[in-house]
Amino acid sequence: MQKIILVGKPNVGKSSLFNRLAKQRIAITSDTAGTTRDTNKAVVEIYGKSCIIVDSGGLDDSSELFKNVKKKTLNEAKNSDAIIYMVDGKLMPDDEDKALFYELSGLNLPIALVINKVDSKKDEARSWEFISFGAKDVFNISVSHNVGIDELNEWIEKQLKDEIKADLSDDFDDFLDEYDDNGEISVENFKDKNIKVGIIGRVNVGKSSLLNALVKDSRAVVSDIAGTTIDPVNEIYEQGGRIYEFVDTAGIRRRGKIEGIEKYALNRTEKILEQADIALLVLDASEPLSELDERIAGVASKFELGIIIVLNKWDKSQIEFDTLCKDIKDRFKFLAYAPIISISALGGKRVHKLYDLINEIYENFTQKLQTSKLNEVITEATKTHPLPHDKGKSVKIYYAVQFGYAPPKIALIMNRPKALHFSYKRYLANKLRASFKLSGVPIIFIPKKRGEVSDEEQ
């Protein structure tokens, strides 16, 4: 699929135009220069033709971090099919913008000069100063007022070859699943579905390095500066005939340390987790576990995902693996089902083993449990440890039925469903894990009274 990249210096409105073209708010926008540090991608349709629009980081040499961002942006531009170079129409053209435009023009790709923030007659008169760029295709627009976007769309459409309309499910940011009329996705829909993986953890634990190692490319900007990743960085990658959709989310800080645009990043991280299948919870093995690590683990468990605990920077760890695993199990009791793997993302050590784990957990996450065996396990469990009485009356589970997937959702048909204690649910979950392959995934029990079960759940 053809790729159109938005390029320009910081704070010219690239992310706002990206959101406008994508018809949804994907990139974080703010008045803070340098908000976008990694590239964002979205599949969009322009007058019946599909393409990938890329929102790039601003071209800026003010620090080592932003020099790295600039380098990645220019490399991404070289691998694109057309370039939209954006400038700020509120300012006079400068030599740096002109030099960058000339450099990109030398790639012999279609390139348009887009002058943003042209909101008045005065701005329009100033835009004539940009004639010195020598651009063939020039557009005056105002993203905030939706002016000039149609003309720009016409230019983009002309650069695109006729092709079959894209399947928008390829867009990483489209996390919408296909549900049946009952609101639950059928297990058949999971067979060829892309696996959506969110990479989470506190700042500077190596999430971006892990994404780069997983896709074998310098996809995310890596820096020693904590909080480098602001926008979620997405990447679609094929391995062994399977499609994986990875998102490197912004690092989470202690609540009192969240500043400025990072509060938007935190909200976006939670949105990603809502729509993912599996979370890679990245911990820094070279440092002691922190209260913040526990909080982040709790956030991941809240969204009922498949979870893998990834001990990164293992080459710098001074702790025995078994000792650290015991500490994690003690502190993250609610994630007792999650497997733990040690890696070194920067060196690429053992990263390939994550794919095997992801595949295994996805199978567990989406499996249909055999009904007869499910009830056999539940019956045996209740015989071994009967349910506690409720106000002197016996509590019974008549039968169990799986009614949902991702993760497995099981209705327990009972005489007194409100009497089922969470500790007994945990006991039943442990019994099921001993009989089925359920490593890495939560099990959701829904107690219901007889007669409350729909036809779909029987």
Coordinates of C-alpha atoms in Angstrom, one line a residue:
M1 CA 0.0 0.0 0.0
Q2 CA 1.3 3.5 -0.9
K3 CA 2.6 5.7 1.9
I4 CA 2.2 9.5 2.2
I5 CA 4.3 11.2 4.9
L6 CA 3.7 14.5 6.7
V7 CA 7.0 16.3 7.3
G8 CA 7.9 19.6 8.8
K9 CA 9.4 21.4 11.7
P10 CA 7.8 21.1 15.2
N11 CA 4.4 22.7 15.9
V12 CA 3.4 23.4 12.3
G13 CA 0.2 21.2 12.6
K14 CA 1.3 17.9 11.2
S15 CA -0.5 15.9 13.9
S16 CA -3.7 17.9 13.5
L17 CA -3.7 17.4 9.8
F18 CA -3.0 13.7 10.4
N19 CA -6.0 13.4 12.7
R20 CA -8.1 15.3 10.1
L21 CA -7.1 13.0 7.2
A22 CA -7.6 9.9 9.4
K23 CA -11.0 11.3 10.6
Q24 CA -10.2 10.4 14.2
R25 CA -8.0 11.6 17.0
I26 CA -5.0 9.3 16.8
A27 CA -2.0 11.6 17.4
I28 CA -1.7 13.7 20.5
T29 CA -1.8 17.4 19.7
S30 CA -0.6 20.3 21.8
D31 CA 1.1 23.7 21.6
T32 CA 4.2 22.1 23.0
A33 CA 6.9 21.8 20.3
G34 CA 8.1 18.2 19.8
T35 CA 4.9 16.5 21.1
T36 CA 5.3 13.9 18.3
R37 CA 8.6 12.0 18.6
D38 CA 7.8 8.8 16.8
T39 CA 5.9 8.1 13.6
N40 CA 2.2 7.4 13.7
K41 CA 0.5 5.5 10.9
A42 CA -3.2 5.2 9.8
V43 CA -4.8 3.6 6.8
V44 CA -7.2 6.2 5.2
E45 CA -9.4 6.3 2.2
I46 CA -9.1 9.3 -0.2
Y47 CA -11.8 9.5 -2.8
G48 CA -12.1 5.7 -3.0
K49 CA -8.4 5.0 -2.9
S50 CA -6.6 3.7 0.2
C51 CA -3.2 4.7 1.5
I52 CA -1.1 4.9 4.7
I53 CA -0.7 8.4 6.1
V54 CA 2.4 8.9 8.3
D55 CA 2.6 11.6 11.0
S56 CA 6.3 12.1 11.6
G57 CA 8.3 13.8 14.4
G58 CA 9.3 17.4 13.9
L59 CA 12.6 18.3 12.1
D60 CA 14.6 19.9 15.0
D61 CA 18.3 19.9 16.0
S62 CA 17.8 21.5 19.4
S63 CA 18.9 18.4 21.4
E64 CA 20.3 14.9 20.9
L65 CA 16.8 13.4 21.3
F66 CA 15.3 15.6 18.6
K67 CA 18.3 15.0 16.3
N68 CA 17.4 11.3 16.6
V69 CA 13.8 12.1 15.8
K70 CA 14.8 14.1 12.8
K71 CA 17.0 11.3 11.5
K72 CA 14.2 8.8 11.7
T73 CA 11.8 11.2 10.0
L74 CA 14.1 11.7 7.0
N75 CA 14.7 8.0 6.7
E76 CA 10.9 7.4 6.8
A77 CA 10.5 10.0 4.1
K78 CA 13.0 8.1 1.8
N79 CA 10.8 5.0 2.0
S80 CA 7.5 6.9 1.2
D81 CA 5.7 7.3 -2.0
A82 CA 4.9 11.0 -1.6
I83 CA 5.7 13.8 0.8
I84 CA 3.7 16.6 2.3
Y85 CA 6.0 19.3 3.6
M86 CA 4.2 21.5 6.1
V87 CA 5.2 25.1 7.2
D88 CA 3.6 27.6 9.6
G89 CA 1.7 30.3 7.6
K90 CA 1.9 32.6 10.6
L91 CA 5.7 32.9 10.2
M92 CA 7.9 34.1 7.4
P93 CA 9.8 31.4 5.6
D94 CA 13.3 30.7 6.9
D95 CA 16.4 29.2 5.3
E96 CA 16.3 26.0 7.4
D97 CA 12.8 25.2 6.0
K98 CA 13.9 26.0 2.5
A99 CA 17.0 23.7 2.8
L100 CA 14.9 20.8 4.2
F101 CA 12.4 21.2 1.4
Y102 CA 15.2 21.2 -1.2
E103 CA 16.7 18.1 0.4
L104 CA 13.4 16.2 0.3
S105 CA 12.8 17.4 -3.3
G106 CA 16.0 15.7 -4.3
L107 CA 14.4 12.3 -3.5
N108 CA 12.5 12.6 -6.8
L109 CA 9.2 11.8 -5.0
P110 CA 6.0 13.8 -5.5
I111 CA 6.1 16.6 -2.9
A112 CA 3.6 19.2 -1.9
L113 CA 4.3 22.4 0.1
V114 CA 1.4 22.9 2.5
I115 CA 1.2 26.2 4.3
N116 CA -0.9 25.7 7.4
K117 CA -2.6 28.3 9.7
V118 CA -3.7 30.5 6.8
D119 CA -6.7 31.9 8.7
S120 CA -7.0 35.5 7.3
K121 CA -6.3 37.7 4.3
K122 CA -3.1 38.8 6.1
D123 CA -2.0 35.2 6.4
E124 CA -2.8 34.6 2.7
A125 CA -0.7 37.6 1.6
R126 CA 2.2 36.3 3.7
S127 CA 1.9 32.9 2.1
W128 CA 3.2 34.4 -1.2
E129 CA 6.6 34.7 0.4
F130 CA 6.9 30.9 0.2
I131 CA 7.2 31.1 -3.6
S132 CA 11.0 31.2 -3.0
F133 CA 10.8 27.4 -2.3
G134 CA 10.1 26.8 -6.0
A135 CA 7.4 24.2 -5.2
K136 CA 5.2 23.1 -8.0
D137 CA 2.3 22.0 -5.8
V138 CA 1.4 24.6 -3.1
F139 CA -1.7 24.5 -0.8
N140 CA -2.9 27.1 1.7
I141 CA -4.8 25.4 4.4
S142 CA -6.2 25.9 7.9
V143 CA -6.5 22.5 9.6
S144 CA -8.3 24.1 12.6
H145 CA -11.0 25.6 10.4
N146 CA -11.0 22.7 7.8
V147 CA -10.1 25.0 5.0
G148 CA -8.2 23.8 1.9
I149 CA -8.3 20.1 3.0
D150 CA -10.4 19.1 0.0
E151 CA -7.8 20.5 -2.5
L152 CA -5.0 18.7 -0.6
N153 CA -7.1 15.5 -0.7
E154 CA -7.4 15.8 -4.5
W155 CA -3.6 16.1 -4.8
I156 CA -3.1 13.0 -2.6
E157 CA -5.6 11.1 -4.7
K158 CA -3.7 11.9 -7.9
Q159 CA -0.5 10.3 -6.4
L160 CA -2.3 7.0 -5.6
K161 CA -2.5 4.1 -8.0
D162 CA -5.8 2.4 -8.5
E163 CA -5.9 -0.5 -6.2
I164 CA -8.3 -2.7 -4.3
K165 CA -9.8 -0.9 -1.3
A166 CA -7.8 -1.7 1.8
D167 CA -9.1 -3.7 4.7
L168 CA -9.1 -1.1 7.5
S169 CA -8.5 -3.8 10.0
D170 CA -4.8 -3.6 8.9
D171 CA -4.7 -0.2 10.6
F172 CA -3.1 -0.7 14.0
D173 CA -5.2 2.0 15.6
D174 CA -8.5 0.3 14.5
F175 CA -8.9 -2.0 17.4
L176 CA -12.6 -2.7 16.8
D177 CA -13.5 -6.4 16.9
E178 CA -16.4 -8.1 15.1
Y179 CA -19.0 -9.0 17.6
D180 CA -22.1 -11.1 17.2
D181 CA -25.6 -9.9 18.1
N182 CA -25.1 -11.0 21.7
G183 CA -22.1 -8.7 22.1
E184 CA -19.6 -11.6 22.3
I185 CA -17.2 -12.5 19.5
S186 CA -17.5 -16.0 18.3
V187 CA -14.4 -18.2 18.5
E188 CA -14.2 -18.7 14.7
N189 CA -13.4 -15.0 14.3
F190 CA -10.1 -15.4 16.2
K191 CA -8.6 -18.0 13.8
D192 CA -7.1 -15.6 11.3
K193 CA -7.3 -12.4 13.4
N194 CA -4.2 -10.3 13.9
I195 CA -2.8 -10.5 17.5
K196 CA -2.8 -7.1 19.2
V197 CA 0.0 -6.6 21.7
G198 CA 0.4 -3.6 24.0
I199 CA 3.9 -3.0 25.5
I200 CA 3.5 -1.3 28.9
G201 CA 5.7 -0.4 31.9
R202 CA 7.1 2.6 33.8
V203 CA 9.4 5.1 32.0
N204 CA 12.8 4.0 30.9
V205 CA 12.4 0.2 31.3
G206 CA 13.2 -0.4 27.7
K207 CA 9.8 -0.7 26.0
S208 CA 10.9 1.1 22.8
S209 CA 14.0 -1.1 22.6
L210 CA 11.8 -4.1 22.9
L211 CA 9.5 -3.0 20.1
N212 CA 12.6 -2.4 17.9
A213 CA 13.9 -5.9 18.7
L214 CA 10.6 -7.5 18.0
V215 CA 10.2 -6.0 14.6
K216 CA 13.9 -6.1 13.8
D217 CA 14.0 -2.4 13.0
S218 CA 14.7 1.0 14.7
R219 CA 10.9 1.7 14.7
A220 CA 10.7 3.7 18.0
V221 CA 13.0 6.5 19.2
V222 CA 15.3 5.2 21.9
S223 CA 16.8 7.5 24.4
D224 CA 18.1 7.6 28.0
I225 CA 15.7 10.5 28.6
A226 CA 12.8 9.2 30.6
G227 CA 9.4 9.8 28.9
T228 CA 10.8 9.8 25.3
T229 CA 7.7 8.0 23.9
I230 CA 4.6 10.2 24.1
D231 CA 2.3 9.0 21.3
P232 CA 1.8 5.2 21.2
V233 CA 4.1 3.8 18.5
N234 CA 2.4 1.1 16.4
E235 CA 3.9 -1.4 14.1
I236 CA 2.4 -4.3 12.1
Y237 CA 4.8 -7.2 11.7
E238 CA 4.5 -10.7 10.1
Q239 CA 6.3 -13.6 11.7
G240 CA 5.8 -17.3 10.8
G241 CA 2.6 -16.5 8.7
R242 CA 1.0 -14.6 11.6
I243 CA 0.3 -10.9 11.7
Y244 CA 1.2 -9.1 15.0
E245 CA 0.1 -5.5 15.8
F246 CA 2.4 -4.0 18.4
V247 CA 2.0 -0.8 20.3
D248 CA 4.8 0.7 22.4
T249 CA 2.9 2.8 24.9
A250 CA 4.2 5.9 26.8
G251 CA 6.0 5.0 30.0
I252 CA 3.8 5.5 33.1
R253 CA 5.1 7.7 36.0
R254 CA 3.9 8.1 39.5
R255 CA 0.7 10.2 39.5
G256 CA 2.4 13.2 41.1
K257 CA 5.1 13.1 38.4
I258 CA 2.8 13.2 35.4
E259 CA 3.3 16.5 33.6
G260 CA 1.9 18.4 30.6
I261 CA 1.2 16.3 27.6
E262 CA 2.0 13.1 29.5
K263 CA -1.5 13.0 31.0
Y264 CA -2.8 12.5 27.4
A265 CA -0.3 9.7 26.9
L266 CA -1.5 8.0 30.1
N267 CA -5.1 8.1 28.8
R268 CA -4.0 6.8 25.5
T269 CA -2.2 3.9 27.1
E270 CA -5.3 2.8 28.9
K271 CA -7.3 3.0 25.6
I272 CA -4.7 0.8 24.0
L273 CA -5.1 -1.8 26.8
E274 CA -8.8 -1.7 26.4
Q275 CA -8.5 -2.9 22.8
A276 CA -5.4 -5.2 23.0
D277 CA -5.3 -9.0 23.3
I278 CA -2.1 -9.4 25.1
A279 CA 0.1 -7.0 27.3
L280 CA 3.8 -7.3 27.6
L281 CA 4.4 -5.9 31.1
V282 CA 8.1 -4.8 31.0
L283 CA 10.1 -4.6 34.2
D284 CA 13.6 -3.4 34.7
A285 CA 15.5 -6.4 36.0
S286 CA 18.5 -4.3 36.9
E287 CA 16.5 -2.4 39.5
P288 CA 14.4 -3.4 42.5
L289 CA 10.6 -3.8 41.9
S290 CA 8.7 -0.6 42.8
E291 CA 5.2 0.3 44.0
L292 CA 4.7 1.8 40.6
D293 CA 5.4 -1.5 38.9
E294 CA 2.7 -3.0 41.0
R295 CA 0.3 -0.3 40.1
I296 CA 0.9 -0.8 36.4
A297 CA 0.5 -4.5 36.7
G298 CA -2.9 -3.8 38.4
V299 CA -3.9 -1.6 35.4
A300 CA -3.0 -4.4 33.0
S301 CA -5.0 -7.0 35.0
K302 CA -8.1 -4.6 35.1
F303 CA -8.4 -4.9 31.3
E304 CA -8.6 -8.8 31.3
L305 CA -5.8 -9.3 28.9
G306 CA -3.4 -12.1 28.2
I307 CA -0.2 -11.0 30.1
I308 CA 3.5 -11.9 29.8
I309 CA 5.8 -10.4 32.4
V310 CA 9.1 -9.4 30.6
L311 CA 12.2 -8.9 32.7
N312 CA 14.3 -6.6 30.5
K313 CA 17.9 -5.6 31.0
W314 CA 18.6 -9.1 32.3
D315 CA 22.3 -8.8 31.3
K316 CA 22.5 -6.1 34.1
S317 CA 20.6 -8.0 36.8
Q318 CA 22.4 -9.1 40.0
I319 CA 19.4 -11.2 41.2
E320 CA 18.9 -14.9 40.5
F321 CA 16.0 -15.6 38.2
D322 CA 14.1 -17.9 40.6
T323 CA 14.5 -15.3 43.4
L324 CA 13.1 -12.5 41.3
C325 CA 10.2 -14.6 40.0
K326 CA 9.3 -15.5 43.6
D327 CA 9.3 -11.8 44.5
I328 CA 7.1 -11.0 41.5
K329 CA 4.7 -13.8 42.4
D330 CA 4.5 -12.6 46.0
R331 CA 3.9 -8.9 45.0
F332 CA 1.7 -9.5 41.9
K333 CA -0.6 -12.2 43.3
F334 CA -3.3 -11.1 41.0
L335 CA -1.0 -12.0 38.0
A336 CA 0.0 -15.4 39.3
Y337 CA -1.2 -16.9 36.0
A338 CA 1.3 -14.8 33.9
P339 CA 4.5 -16.4 32.6
I340 CA 7.8 -14.6 33.2
I341 CA 10.6 -14.4 30.7
S342 CA 14.0 -12.7 30.9
I343 CA 15.4 -10.8 27.9
S344 CA 17.9 -8.1 26.9
A345 CA 16.1 -6.0 24.3
L346 CA 19.1 -3.9 23.3
G347 CA 21.2 -7.0 22.7
G348 CA 18.3 -8.9 21.2
K349 CA 18.8 -11.9 23.6
R350 CA 15.9 -14.2 23.9
V351 CA 13.5 -11.7 22.3
H352 CA 12.6 -14.3 19.6
K353 CA 11.2 -16.5 22.4
L354 CA 8.5 -13.9 23.0
Y355 CA 6.8 -14.9 19.8
D356 CA 6.3 -18.5 21.0
L357 CA 4.9 -17.2 24.3
I358 CA 2.6 -14.8 22.5
N359 CA 1.3 -17.5 20.2
E360 CA 0.7 -19.9 23.1
I361 CA -1.1 -17.4 25.2
Y362 CA -3.3 -16.2 22.3
E363 CA -4.4 -19.8 21.8
N364 CA -5.2 -20.0 25.5
F365 CA -6.9 -16.6 25.4
T366 CA -9.3 -17.6 22.5
Q367 CA -9.9 -21.3 23.2
K368 CA -13.2 -23.0 23.6
L369 CA -13.2 -25.3 26.6
Q370 CA -14.9 -28.7 26.2
T371 CA -18.2 -28.3 28.0
S372 CA -18.3 -31.9 29.4
K373 CA -14.7 -31.6 30.8
L374 CA -15.5 -28.1 32.1
N375 CA -18.4 -29.4 34.2
E376 CA -16.5 -32.4 35.3
V377 CA -13.7 -30.2 36.7
I378 CA -16.3 -27.9 38.4
T379 CA -18.2 -30.8 39.9
E380 CA -15.1 -32.4 41.3
A381 CA -13.9 -29.1 42.7
T382 CA -17.2 -28.5 44.6
K383 CA -17.1 -32.0 46.0
T384 CA -13.6 -31.6 47.2
H385 CA -14.3 -28.2 48.8
P386 CA -18.1 -27.5 49.0
L387 CA -19.2 -23.9 48.7
P388 CA -19.7 -22.1 52.0
H389 CA -23.3 -21.8 53.2
D390 CA -25.1 -18.5 52.8
K391 CA -27.0 -17.4 55.9
G392 CA -27.5 -21.1 56.8
K393 CA -28.6 -22.2 53.3
S394 CA -26.6 -24.4 51.0
V395 CA -25.0 -22.9 47.9
K396 CA -24.9 -25.0 44.7
I397 CA -23.4 -24.8 41.2
Y398 CA -25.7 -26.7 38.9
Y399 CA -23.5 -26.5 35.8
A400 CA -21.1 -24.3 33.9
V401 CA -21.0 -23.1 30.4
Q402 CA -18.5 -21.0 28.4
F403 CA -20.2 -18.1 26.7
G404 CA -17.3 -15.9 25.7
Y405 CA -13.7 -15.8 24.6
A406 CA -10.7 -13.5 24.9
P407 CA -10.5 -14.2 27.7
P408 CA -12.5 -17.3 28.5
K409 CA -15.8 -16.3 30.1
I410 CA -17.8 -18.9 32.1
A411 CA -21.3 -18.7 33.4
L412 CA -21.8 -20.6 36.7
I413 CA -25.5 -21.5 37.0
M414 CA -26.3 -21.4 40.7
N415 CA -29.1 -21.3 43.2
R416 CA -27.6 -18.4 45.1
P417 CA -25.2 -16.5 42.7
K418 CA -24.7 -13.5 45.0
A419 CA -23.1 -15.9 47.5
L420 CA -20.1 -16.8 45.3
H421 CA -17.1 -15.3 47.0
F422 CA -14.1 -14.1 45.0
S423 CA -11.8 -16.5 46.9
Y424 CA -13.9 -19.4 45.7
K425 CA -13.7 -18.1 42.1
R426 CA -9.9 -18.1 42.6
Y427 CA -10.1 -21.7 43.8
L428 CA -12.1 -22.7 40.7
A429 CA -9.7 -20.9 38.4
N430 CA -6.8 -22.8 39.8
K431 CA -8.7 -26.1 39.3
L432 CA -9.4 -25.2 35.7
R433 CA -5.7 -24.2 35.1
A434 CA -4.7 -27.7 36.3
S435 CA -6.9 -29.3 33.7
F436 CA -6.8 -26.9 30.7
K437 CA -4.1 -24.9 29.0
L438 CA -4.8 -21.4 30.5
S439 CA -1.3 -20.0 31.2
G440 CA -1.1 -16.3 30.8
V441 CA -4.9 -15.5 30.7
P442 CA -7.5 -14.6 33.3
I443 CA -10.6 -16.6 33.7
I444 CA -13.9 -14.7 34.1
F445 CA -16.6 -16.3 36.1
I446 CA -20.2 -14.9 35.9
P447 CA -22.5 -16.4 38.5
K448 CA -26.1 -16.5 37.3
K449 CA -29.4 -17.9 38.6
R450 CA -31.1 -20.7 36.7
G451 CA -33.3 -19.1 34.1
E452 CA -31.1 -16.1 33.6
V453 CA -29.0 -17.8 30.9
S454 CA -29.6 -16.9 27.3
D455 CA -29.8 -19.4 24.5
E456 CA -26.4 -18.3 23.3
E457 CA -24.9 -19.3 26.7
Q458 CA -26.3 -22.8 26.8

